[in-house]
mmCIF file of C-alpha atoms in Angstrom:
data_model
loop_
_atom_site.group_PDB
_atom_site.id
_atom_site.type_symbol
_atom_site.label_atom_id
_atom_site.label_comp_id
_atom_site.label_asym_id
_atom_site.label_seq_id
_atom_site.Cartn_x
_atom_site.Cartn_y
_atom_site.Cartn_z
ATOM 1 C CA UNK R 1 38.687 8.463 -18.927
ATOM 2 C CA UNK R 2 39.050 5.255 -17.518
ATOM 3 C CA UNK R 3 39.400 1.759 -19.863
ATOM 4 C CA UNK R 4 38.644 -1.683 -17.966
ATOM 5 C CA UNK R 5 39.025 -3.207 -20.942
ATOM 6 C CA UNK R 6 42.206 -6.040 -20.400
ATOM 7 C CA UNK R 7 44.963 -5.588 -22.894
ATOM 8 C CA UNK R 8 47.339 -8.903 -23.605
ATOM 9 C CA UNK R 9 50.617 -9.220 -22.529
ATOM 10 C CA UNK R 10 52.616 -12.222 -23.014
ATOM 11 C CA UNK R 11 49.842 -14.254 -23.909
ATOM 12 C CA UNK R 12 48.344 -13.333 -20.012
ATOM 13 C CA UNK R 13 45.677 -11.403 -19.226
ATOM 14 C CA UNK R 14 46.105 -8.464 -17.134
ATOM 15 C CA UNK R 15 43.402 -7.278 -15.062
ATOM 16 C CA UNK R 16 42.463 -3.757 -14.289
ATOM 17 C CA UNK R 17 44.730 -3.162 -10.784
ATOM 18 C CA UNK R 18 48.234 -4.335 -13.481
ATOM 19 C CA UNK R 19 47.859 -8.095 -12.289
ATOM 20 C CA UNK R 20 48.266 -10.986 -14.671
ATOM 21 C CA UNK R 21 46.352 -14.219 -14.763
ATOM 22 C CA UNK R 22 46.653 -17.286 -16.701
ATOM 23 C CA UNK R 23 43.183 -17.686 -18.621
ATOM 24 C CA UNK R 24 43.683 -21.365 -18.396
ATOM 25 C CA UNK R 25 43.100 -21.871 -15.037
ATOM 26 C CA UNK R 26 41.726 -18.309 -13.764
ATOM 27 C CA UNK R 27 38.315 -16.791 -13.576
ATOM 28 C CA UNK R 28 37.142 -13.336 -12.855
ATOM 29 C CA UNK R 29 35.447 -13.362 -8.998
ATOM 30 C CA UNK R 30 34.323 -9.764 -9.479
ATOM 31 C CA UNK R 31 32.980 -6.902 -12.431
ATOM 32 C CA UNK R 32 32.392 -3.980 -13.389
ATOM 33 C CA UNK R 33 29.832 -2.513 -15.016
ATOM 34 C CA UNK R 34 30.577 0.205 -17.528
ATOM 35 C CA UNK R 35 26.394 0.883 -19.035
ATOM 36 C CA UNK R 36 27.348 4.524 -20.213
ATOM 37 C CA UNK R 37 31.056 4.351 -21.691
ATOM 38 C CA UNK R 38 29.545 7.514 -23.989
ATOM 39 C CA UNK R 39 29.017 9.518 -20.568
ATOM 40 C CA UNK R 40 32.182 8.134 -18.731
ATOM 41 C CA UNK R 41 32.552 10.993 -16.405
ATOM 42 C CA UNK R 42 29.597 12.791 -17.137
ATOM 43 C CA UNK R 43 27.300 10.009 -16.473
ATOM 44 C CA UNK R 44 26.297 11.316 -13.171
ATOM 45 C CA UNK R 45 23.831 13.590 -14.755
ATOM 46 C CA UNK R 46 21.739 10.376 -15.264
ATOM 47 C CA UNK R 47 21.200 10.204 -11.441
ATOM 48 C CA UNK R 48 18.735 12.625 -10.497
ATOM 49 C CA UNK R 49 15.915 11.629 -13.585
ATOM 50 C CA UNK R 50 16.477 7.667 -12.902
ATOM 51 C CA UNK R 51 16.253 9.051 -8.940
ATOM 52 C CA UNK R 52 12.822 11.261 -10.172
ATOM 53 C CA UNK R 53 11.478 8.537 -12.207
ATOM 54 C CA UNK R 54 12.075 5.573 -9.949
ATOM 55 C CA UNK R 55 10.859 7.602 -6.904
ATOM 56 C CA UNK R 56 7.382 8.307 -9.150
ATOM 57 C CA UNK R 57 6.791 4.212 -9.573
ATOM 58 C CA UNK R 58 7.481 3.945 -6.185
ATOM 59 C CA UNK R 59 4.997 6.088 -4.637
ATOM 60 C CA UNK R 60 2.577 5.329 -7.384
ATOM 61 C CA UNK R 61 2.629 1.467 -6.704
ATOM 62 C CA UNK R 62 2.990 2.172 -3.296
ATOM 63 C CA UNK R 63 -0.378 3.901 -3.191
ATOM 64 C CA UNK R 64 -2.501 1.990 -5.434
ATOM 65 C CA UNK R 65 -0.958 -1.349 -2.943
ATOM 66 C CA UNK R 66 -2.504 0.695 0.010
ATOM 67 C CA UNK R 67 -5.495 1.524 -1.366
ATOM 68 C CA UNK R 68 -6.852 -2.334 -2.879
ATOM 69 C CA UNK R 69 -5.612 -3.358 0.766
ATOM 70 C CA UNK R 70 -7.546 -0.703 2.732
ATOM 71 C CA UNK R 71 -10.860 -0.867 1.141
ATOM 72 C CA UNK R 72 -12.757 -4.371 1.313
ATOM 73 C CA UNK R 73 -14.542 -4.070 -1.925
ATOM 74 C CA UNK R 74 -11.789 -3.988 -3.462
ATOM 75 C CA UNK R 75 -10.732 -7.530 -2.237
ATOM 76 C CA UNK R 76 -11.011 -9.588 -5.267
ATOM 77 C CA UNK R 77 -9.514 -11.656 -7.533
ATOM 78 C CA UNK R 78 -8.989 -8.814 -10.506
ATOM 79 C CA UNK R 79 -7.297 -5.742 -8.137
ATOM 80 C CA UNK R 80 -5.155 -8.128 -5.873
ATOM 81 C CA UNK R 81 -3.518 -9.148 -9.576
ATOM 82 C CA UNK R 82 -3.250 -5.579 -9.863
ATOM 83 C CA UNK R 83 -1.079 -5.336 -6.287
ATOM 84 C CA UNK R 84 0.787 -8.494 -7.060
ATOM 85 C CA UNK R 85 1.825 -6.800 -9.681
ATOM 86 C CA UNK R 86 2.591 -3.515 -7.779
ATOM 87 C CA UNK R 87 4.638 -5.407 -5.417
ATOM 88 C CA UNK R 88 6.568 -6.702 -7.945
ATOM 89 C CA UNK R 89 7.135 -3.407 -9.642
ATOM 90 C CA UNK R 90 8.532 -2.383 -6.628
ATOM 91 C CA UNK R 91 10.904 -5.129 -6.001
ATOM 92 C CA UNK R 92 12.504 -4.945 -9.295
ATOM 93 C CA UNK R 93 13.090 -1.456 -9.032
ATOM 94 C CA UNK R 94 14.747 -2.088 -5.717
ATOM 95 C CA UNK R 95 17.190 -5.162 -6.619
ATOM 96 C CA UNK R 96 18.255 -2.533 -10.064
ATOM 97 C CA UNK R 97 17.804 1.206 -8.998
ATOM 98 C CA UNK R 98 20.019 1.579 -6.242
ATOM 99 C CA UNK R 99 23.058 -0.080 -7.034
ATOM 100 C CA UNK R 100 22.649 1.878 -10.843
ATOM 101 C CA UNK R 101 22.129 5.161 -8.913
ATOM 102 C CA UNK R 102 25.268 4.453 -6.374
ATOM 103 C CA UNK R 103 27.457 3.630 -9.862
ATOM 104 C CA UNK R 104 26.644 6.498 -12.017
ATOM 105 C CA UNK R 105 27.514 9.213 -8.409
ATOM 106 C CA UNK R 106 30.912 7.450 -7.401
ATOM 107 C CA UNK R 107 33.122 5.380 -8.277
ATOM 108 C CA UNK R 108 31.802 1.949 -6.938
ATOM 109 C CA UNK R 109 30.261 -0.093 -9.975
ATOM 110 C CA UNK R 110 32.297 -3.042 -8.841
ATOM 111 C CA UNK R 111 30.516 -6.148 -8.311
ATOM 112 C CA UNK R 112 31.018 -10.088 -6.822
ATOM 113 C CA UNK R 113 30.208 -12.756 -9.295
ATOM 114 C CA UNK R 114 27.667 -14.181 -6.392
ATOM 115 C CA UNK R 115 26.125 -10.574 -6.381
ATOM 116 C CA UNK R 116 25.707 -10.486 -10.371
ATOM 117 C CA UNK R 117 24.114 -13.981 -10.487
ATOM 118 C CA UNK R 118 21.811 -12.947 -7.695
ATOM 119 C CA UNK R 119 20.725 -9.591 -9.206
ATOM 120 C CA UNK R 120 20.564 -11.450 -12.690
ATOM 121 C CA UNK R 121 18.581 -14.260 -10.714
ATOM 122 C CA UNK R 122 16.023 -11.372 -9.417
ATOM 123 C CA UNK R 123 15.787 -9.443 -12.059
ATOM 124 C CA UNK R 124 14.536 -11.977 -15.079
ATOM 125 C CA UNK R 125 12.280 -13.656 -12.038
ATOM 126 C CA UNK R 126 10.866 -10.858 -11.733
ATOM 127 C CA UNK R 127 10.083 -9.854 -14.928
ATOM 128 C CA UNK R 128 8.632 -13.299 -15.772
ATOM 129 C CA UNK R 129 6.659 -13.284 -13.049
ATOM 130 C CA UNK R 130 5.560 -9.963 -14.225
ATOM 131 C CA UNK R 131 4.307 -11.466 -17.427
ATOM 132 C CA UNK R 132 2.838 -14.283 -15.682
ATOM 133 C CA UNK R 133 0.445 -11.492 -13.888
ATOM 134 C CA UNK R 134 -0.274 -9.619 -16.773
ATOM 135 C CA UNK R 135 -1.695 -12.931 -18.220
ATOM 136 C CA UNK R 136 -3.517 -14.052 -15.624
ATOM 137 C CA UNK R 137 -5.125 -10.544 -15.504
ATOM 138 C CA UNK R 138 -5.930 -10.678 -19.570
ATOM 139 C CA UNK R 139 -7.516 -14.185 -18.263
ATOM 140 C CA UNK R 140 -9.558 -12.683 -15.413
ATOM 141 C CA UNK R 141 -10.782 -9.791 -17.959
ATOM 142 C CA UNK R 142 -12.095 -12.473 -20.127
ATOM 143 C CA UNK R 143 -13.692 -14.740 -18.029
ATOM 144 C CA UNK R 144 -15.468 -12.004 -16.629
ATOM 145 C CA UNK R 145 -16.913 -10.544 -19.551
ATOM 146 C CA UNK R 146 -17.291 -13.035 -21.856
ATOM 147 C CA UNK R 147 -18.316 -16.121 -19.209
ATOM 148 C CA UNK R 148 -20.169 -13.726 -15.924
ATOM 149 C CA UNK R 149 -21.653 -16.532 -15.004
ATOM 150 C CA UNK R 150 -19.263 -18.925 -14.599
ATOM 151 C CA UNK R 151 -16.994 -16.099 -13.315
ATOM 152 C CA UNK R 152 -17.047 -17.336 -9.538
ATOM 153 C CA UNK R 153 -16.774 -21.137 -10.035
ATOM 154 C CA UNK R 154 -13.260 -20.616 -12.536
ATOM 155 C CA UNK R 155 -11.632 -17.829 -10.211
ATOM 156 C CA UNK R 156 -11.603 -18.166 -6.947
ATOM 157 C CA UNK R 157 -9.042 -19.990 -4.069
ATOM 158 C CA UNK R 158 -8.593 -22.721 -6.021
ATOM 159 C CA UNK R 159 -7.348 -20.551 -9.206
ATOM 160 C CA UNK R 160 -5.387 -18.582 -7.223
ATOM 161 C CA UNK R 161 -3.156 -21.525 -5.316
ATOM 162 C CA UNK R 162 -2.714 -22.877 -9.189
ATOM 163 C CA UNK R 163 -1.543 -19.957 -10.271
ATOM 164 C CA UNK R 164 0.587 -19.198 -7.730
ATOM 165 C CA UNK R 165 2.474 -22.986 -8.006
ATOM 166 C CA UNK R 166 2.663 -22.755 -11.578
ATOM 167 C CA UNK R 167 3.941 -18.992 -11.601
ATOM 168 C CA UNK R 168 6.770 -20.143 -9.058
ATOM 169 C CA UNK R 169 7.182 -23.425 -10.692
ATOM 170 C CA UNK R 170 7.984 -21.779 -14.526
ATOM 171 C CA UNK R 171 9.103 -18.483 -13.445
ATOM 172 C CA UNK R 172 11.723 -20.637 -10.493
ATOM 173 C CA UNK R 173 12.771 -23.037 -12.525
ATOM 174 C CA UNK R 174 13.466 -21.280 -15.446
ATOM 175 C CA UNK R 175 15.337 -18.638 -14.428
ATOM 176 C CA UNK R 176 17.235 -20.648 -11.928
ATOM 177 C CA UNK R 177 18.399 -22.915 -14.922
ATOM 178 C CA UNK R 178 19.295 -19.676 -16.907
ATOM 179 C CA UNK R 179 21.463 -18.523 -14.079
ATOM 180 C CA UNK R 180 22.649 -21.607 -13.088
ATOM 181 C CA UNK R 181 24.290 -22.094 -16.311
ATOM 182 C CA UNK R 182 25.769 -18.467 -16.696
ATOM 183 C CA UNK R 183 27.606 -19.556 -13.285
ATOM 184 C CA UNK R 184 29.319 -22.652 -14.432
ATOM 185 C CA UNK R 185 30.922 -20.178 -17.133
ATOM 186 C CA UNK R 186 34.497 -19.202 -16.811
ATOM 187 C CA UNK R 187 35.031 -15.405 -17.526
ATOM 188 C CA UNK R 188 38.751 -14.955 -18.056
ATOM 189 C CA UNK R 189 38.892 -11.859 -20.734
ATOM 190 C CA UNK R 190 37.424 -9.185 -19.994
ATOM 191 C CA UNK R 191 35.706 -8.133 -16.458
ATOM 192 C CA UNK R 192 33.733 -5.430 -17.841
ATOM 193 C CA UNK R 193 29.909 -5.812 -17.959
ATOM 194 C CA UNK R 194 28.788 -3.084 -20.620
ATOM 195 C CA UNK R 195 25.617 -2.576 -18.543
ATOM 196 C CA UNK R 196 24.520 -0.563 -15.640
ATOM 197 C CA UNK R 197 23.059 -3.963 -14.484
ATOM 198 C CA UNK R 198 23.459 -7.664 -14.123
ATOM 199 C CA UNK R 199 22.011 -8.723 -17.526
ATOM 200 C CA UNK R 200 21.984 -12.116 -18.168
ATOM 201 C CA UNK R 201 23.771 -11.961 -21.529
ATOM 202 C CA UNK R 202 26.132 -8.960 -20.896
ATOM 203 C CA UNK R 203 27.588 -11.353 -18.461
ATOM 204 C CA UNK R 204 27.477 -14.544 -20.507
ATOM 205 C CA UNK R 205 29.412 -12.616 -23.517
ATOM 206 C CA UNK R 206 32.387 -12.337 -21.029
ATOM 207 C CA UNK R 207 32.713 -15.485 -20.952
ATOM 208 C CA UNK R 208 35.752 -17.599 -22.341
ATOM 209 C CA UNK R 209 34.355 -21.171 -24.001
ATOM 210 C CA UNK R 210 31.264 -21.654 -25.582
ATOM 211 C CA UNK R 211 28.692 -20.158 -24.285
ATOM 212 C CA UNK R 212 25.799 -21.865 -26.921
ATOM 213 C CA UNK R 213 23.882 -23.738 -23.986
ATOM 214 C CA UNK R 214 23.790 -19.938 -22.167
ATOM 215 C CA UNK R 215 22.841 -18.479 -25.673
ATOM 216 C CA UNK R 216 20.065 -21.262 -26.264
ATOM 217 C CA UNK R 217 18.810 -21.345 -22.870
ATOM 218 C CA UNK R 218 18.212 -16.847 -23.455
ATOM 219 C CA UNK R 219 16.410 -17.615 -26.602
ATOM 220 C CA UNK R 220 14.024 -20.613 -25.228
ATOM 221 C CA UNK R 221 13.247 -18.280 -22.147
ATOM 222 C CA UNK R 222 11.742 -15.630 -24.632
ATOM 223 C CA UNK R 223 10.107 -18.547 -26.764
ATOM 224 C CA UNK R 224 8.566 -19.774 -23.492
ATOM 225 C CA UNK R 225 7.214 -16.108 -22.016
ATOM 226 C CA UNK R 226 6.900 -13.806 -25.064
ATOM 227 C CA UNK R 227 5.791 -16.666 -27.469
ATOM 228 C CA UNK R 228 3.238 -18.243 -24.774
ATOM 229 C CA UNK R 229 1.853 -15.325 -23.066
ATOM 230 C CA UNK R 230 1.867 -12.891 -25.590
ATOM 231 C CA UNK R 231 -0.767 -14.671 -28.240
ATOM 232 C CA UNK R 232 -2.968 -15.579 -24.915
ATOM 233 C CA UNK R 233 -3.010 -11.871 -24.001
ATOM 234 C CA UNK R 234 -3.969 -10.701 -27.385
ATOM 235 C CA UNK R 235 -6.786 -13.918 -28.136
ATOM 236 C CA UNK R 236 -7.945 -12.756 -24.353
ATOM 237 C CA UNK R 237 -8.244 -8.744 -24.962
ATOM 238 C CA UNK R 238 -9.514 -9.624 -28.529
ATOM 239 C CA UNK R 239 -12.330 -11.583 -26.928
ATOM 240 C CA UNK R 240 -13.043 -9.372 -24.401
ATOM 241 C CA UNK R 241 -13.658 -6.271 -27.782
ATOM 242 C CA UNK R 242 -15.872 -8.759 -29.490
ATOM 243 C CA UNK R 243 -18.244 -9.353 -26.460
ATOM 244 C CA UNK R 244 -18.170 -5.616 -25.986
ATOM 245 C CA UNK R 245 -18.820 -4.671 -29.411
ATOM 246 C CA UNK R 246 -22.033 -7.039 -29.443
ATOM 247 C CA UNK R 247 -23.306 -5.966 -26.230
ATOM 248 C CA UNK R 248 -23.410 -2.404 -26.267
ATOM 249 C CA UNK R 249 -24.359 0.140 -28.769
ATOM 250 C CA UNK R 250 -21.899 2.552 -30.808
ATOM 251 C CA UNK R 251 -21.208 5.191 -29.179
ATOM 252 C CA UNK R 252 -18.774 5.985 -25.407
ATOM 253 C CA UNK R 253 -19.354 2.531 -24.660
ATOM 254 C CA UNK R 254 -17.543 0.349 -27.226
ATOM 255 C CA UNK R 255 -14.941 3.732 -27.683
ATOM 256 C CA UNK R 256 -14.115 3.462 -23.914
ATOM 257 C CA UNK R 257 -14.017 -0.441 -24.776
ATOM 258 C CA UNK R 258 -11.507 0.248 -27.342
ATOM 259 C CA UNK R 259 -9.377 2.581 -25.837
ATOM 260 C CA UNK R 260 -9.048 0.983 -22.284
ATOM 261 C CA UNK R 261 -7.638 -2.394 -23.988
ATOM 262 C CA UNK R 262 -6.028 -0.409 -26.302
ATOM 263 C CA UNK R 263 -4.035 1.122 -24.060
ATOM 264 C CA UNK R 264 -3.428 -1.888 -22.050
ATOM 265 C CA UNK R 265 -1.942 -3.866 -25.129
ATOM 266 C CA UNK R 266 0.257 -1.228 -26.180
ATOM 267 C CA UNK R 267 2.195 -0.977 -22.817
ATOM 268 C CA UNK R 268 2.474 -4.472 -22.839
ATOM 269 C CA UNK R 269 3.724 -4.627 -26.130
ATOM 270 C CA UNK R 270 6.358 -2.216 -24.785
ATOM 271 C CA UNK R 271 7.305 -4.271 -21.928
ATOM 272 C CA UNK R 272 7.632 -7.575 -24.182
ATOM 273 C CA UNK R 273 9.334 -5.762 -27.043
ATOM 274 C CA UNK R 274 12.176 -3.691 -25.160
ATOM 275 C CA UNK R 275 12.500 -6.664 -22.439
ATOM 276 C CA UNK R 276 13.086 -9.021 -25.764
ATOM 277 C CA UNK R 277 15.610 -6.620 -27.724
ATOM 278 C CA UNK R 278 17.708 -5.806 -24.715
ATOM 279 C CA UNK R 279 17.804 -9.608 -23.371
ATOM 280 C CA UNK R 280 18.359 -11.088 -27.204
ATOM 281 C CA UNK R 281 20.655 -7.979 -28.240
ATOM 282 C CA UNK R 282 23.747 -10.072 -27.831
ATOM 283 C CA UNK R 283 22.370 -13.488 -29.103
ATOM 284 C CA UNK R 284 21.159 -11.740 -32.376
ATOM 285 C CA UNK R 285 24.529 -9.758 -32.532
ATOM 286 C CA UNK R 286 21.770 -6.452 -33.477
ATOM 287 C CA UNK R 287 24.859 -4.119 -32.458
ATOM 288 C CA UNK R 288 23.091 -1.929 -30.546
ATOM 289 C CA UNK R 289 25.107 0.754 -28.908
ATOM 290 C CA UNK R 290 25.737 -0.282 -24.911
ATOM 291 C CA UNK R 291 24.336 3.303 -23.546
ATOM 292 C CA UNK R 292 21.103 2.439 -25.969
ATOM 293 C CA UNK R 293 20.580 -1.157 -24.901
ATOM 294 C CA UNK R 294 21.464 -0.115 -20.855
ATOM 295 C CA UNK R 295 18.759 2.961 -21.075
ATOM 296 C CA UNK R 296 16.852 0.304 -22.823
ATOM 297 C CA UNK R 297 17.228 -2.159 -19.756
ATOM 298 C CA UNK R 298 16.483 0.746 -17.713
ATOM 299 C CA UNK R 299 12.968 1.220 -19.216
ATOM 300 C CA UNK R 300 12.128 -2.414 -19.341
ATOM 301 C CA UNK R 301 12.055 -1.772 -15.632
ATOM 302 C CA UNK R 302 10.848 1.698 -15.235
ATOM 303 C CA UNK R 303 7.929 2.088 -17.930
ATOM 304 C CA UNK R 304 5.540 -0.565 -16.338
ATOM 305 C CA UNK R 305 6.169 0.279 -12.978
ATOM 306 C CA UNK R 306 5.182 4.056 -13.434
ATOM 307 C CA UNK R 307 2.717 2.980 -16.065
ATOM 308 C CA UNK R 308 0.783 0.329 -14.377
ATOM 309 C CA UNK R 309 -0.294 2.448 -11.404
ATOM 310 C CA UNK R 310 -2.148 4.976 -14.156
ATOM 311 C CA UNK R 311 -3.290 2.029 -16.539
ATOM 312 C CA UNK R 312 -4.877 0.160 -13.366
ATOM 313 C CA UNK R 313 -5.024 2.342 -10.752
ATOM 314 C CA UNK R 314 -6.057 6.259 -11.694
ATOM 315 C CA UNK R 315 -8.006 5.097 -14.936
ATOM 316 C CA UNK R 316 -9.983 2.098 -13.354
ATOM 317 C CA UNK R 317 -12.964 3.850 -11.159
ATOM 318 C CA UNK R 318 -13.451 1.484 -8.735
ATOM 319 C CA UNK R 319 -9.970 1.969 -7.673
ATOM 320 C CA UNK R 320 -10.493 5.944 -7.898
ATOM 321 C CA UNK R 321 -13.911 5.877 -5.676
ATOM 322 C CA UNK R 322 -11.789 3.680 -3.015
ATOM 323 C CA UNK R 323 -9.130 6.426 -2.740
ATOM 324 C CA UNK R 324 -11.633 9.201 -2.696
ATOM 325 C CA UNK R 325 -13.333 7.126 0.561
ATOM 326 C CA UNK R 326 -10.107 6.890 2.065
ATOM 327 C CA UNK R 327 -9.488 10.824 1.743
ATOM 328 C CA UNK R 328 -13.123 11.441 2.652
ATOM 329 C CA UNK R 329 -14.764 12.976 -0.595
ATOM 330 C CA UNK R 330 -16.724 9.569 -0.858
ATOM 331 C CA UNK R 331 -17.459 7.867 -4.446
ATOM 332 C CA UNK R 332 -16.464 10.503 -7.080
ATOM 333 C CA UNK R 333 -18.599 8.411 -9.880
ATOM 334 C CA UNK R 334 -20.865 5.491 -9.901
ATOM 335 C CA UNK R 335 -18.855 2.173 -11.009
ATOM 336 C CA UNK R 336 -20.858 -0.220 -13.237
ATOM 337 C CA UNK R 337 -20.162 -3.698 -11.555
ATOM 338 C CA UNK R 338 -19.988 -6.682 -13.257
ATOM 339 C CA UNK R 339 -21.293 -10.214 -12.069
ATOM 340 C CA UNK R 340 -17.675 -11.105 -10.748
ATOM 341 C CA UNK R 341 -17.527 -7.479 -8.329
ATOM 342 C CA UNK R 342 -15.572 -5.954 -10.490
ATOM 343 C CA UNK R 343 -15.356 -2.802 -12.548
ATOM 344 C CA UNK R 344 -15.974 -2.850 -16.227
ATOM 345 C CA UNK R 345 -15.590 0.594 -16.814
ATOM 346 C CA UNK R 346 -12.055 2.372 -16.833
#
């Protein structure tokens, strides 16, 4: 079993290769992450479901991108959200997956400081960016049901250049600031991350000084995604159930209603909820075990990126008739179309 962990000697550190630095004036240029210490040598048998899983998303998104970029109709406002966010899913399973997979087969979990602050960097961009799509697409839901009209004069170019800028601009900024302050840390005790990734705080609890500007600057970056785009999501998807329930009569109608944004709320409370336990875990000293909070890490990354292709891409019919045109079977089911050109019905 191997222990990274640095035991004292003579009031010097020693690091991992029986070295000694002075933790005045010394600061650790590389890590290692240790996610399943439970598993030690058995955590290779992780590998092949994380290899499964992540190769699932990855076709998945990978499919649903080709299809909204294959089939004009398809070429608005509503499904290119939907392969933003695809694209995304598939870039934050790249900058985590690999390196996780390559650590839990050999022995090569060793990583730069420059190459933790840039997977940290991409990572938490990432995911805010993430939410910043999922809101905008809440938005675009509600503006087309509840305003048709005035559906093509809100979204449009225009809409889509602001978001963009302001989606860099928070997202950018942000987590650069986050990250910028974890690197002016000095990490002289231990050089063990306990995660099977570059997580912001796992890296920031390392460090030796205070850390309360890193600590503050995690908690404000949840106030400013979960708190903000969390009660706009919900006052959007409410919104969107009200105008439905008025409109149509009981019956499939307002049940589809129901269960479609049902099911969209409930993997987004997912993403918020284990995104904000796993980043906060240290802050709010909840003890979680570290194989718990890395699987959790894992599936912050993993559930929306094999779950978004089925919310939006398999259940959404418009999407569905575009694939079957591809594959030449033609429209499998007449799509209701809203004012805006595009699908109501999932």
């Amino acid at each position: 079993m191997r222990s990274r962990d640095f035991p004292s000697r003579g009031g010097r550190l020693v690091r991992t290769d029986g070295s000694t630095m002075s933790p005045e004036n010394s600061s650790h240029g590389t890590f290692v992450f240790r996610g399943f210490p439970a598993l030690d040598e058995r955590r290779w048998v992780l590998a092949p479901p994380l290899v499964a899983a992540s190769a699932a998303a990855l076709l998945g998104n990978a499919l649903l991108i080709y299809v909204i970029v294959s089939v004009e109709r398809l070429h608005s406002p509503m499904y290119l959200l939907i392969c933003s966010l695809c694209v995304v899913d598939l870039l934050a399973i790249g900058a985590i997956v690999p390196s996780t997979v390559v650590g839990l087969l050999v022995d090569r979990d060793r990583v730069s400081l420059a190459g933790c602050l840039a997977q940290m960097f991409a990572t938490h961009f990432l995911s805010s960016i993430e939410s910043t799509l999922l809101l905008a697409m809440a938005l675009d839901r509600y503006v087309a049901v509840c305003h048709p009209l005035r559906y093509k004069q809100l979204v449009g170019w225009r809409a889509a250049v602001t978001l963009t800028l302001f989606t860099l601009a928070r997202s950018g900024g942000v987590m650069a600031t986050l990250v910028g302050l974890a690197g002016s840390l000095r990490f002289c005790a231990s050089d063990v991350i306990r995660h099977c990734y570059c997580d912001h705080m796992a890296l920031v609890s390392l460090a030796c000084g205070d850390t309360d500007r890193s600590a503050a600057a995690g908690v404000a970056v949840i106030a400013c995604f979960v708190g903000v785009d969390i009660p706009l999501i919900v006052f959007s998807y409410l919104k969107i159930l009200g105008a439905v329930v008025r409109a149509a009569a009981p019956g499939d109608e307002r049940r589809k209603a129901f269960h479609t944004c049902g099911t969209h709320l409930m993997v987004m409370m997912v993403f918020y909820l284990v995104g904000s336990v796993t980043f906060l875990s240290h802050n709010l000293g909840l003890g979680i075990p570290t194989d718990a909070n890395s699987a959790m890490g894992l599936l912050y990354i993993l559930i929306p990126a094999a779950a978004n292709p089925i919310i939006y891409g398999v259940r959404t019919a418009e999407i569905r008739n575009g694939f079957y045109r591809l594959i030449g079977f033609g429209d499998a089911a007449a799509v209701k179309v809203s004012p805006a050109n595009t699908a109501v019905s999932m």
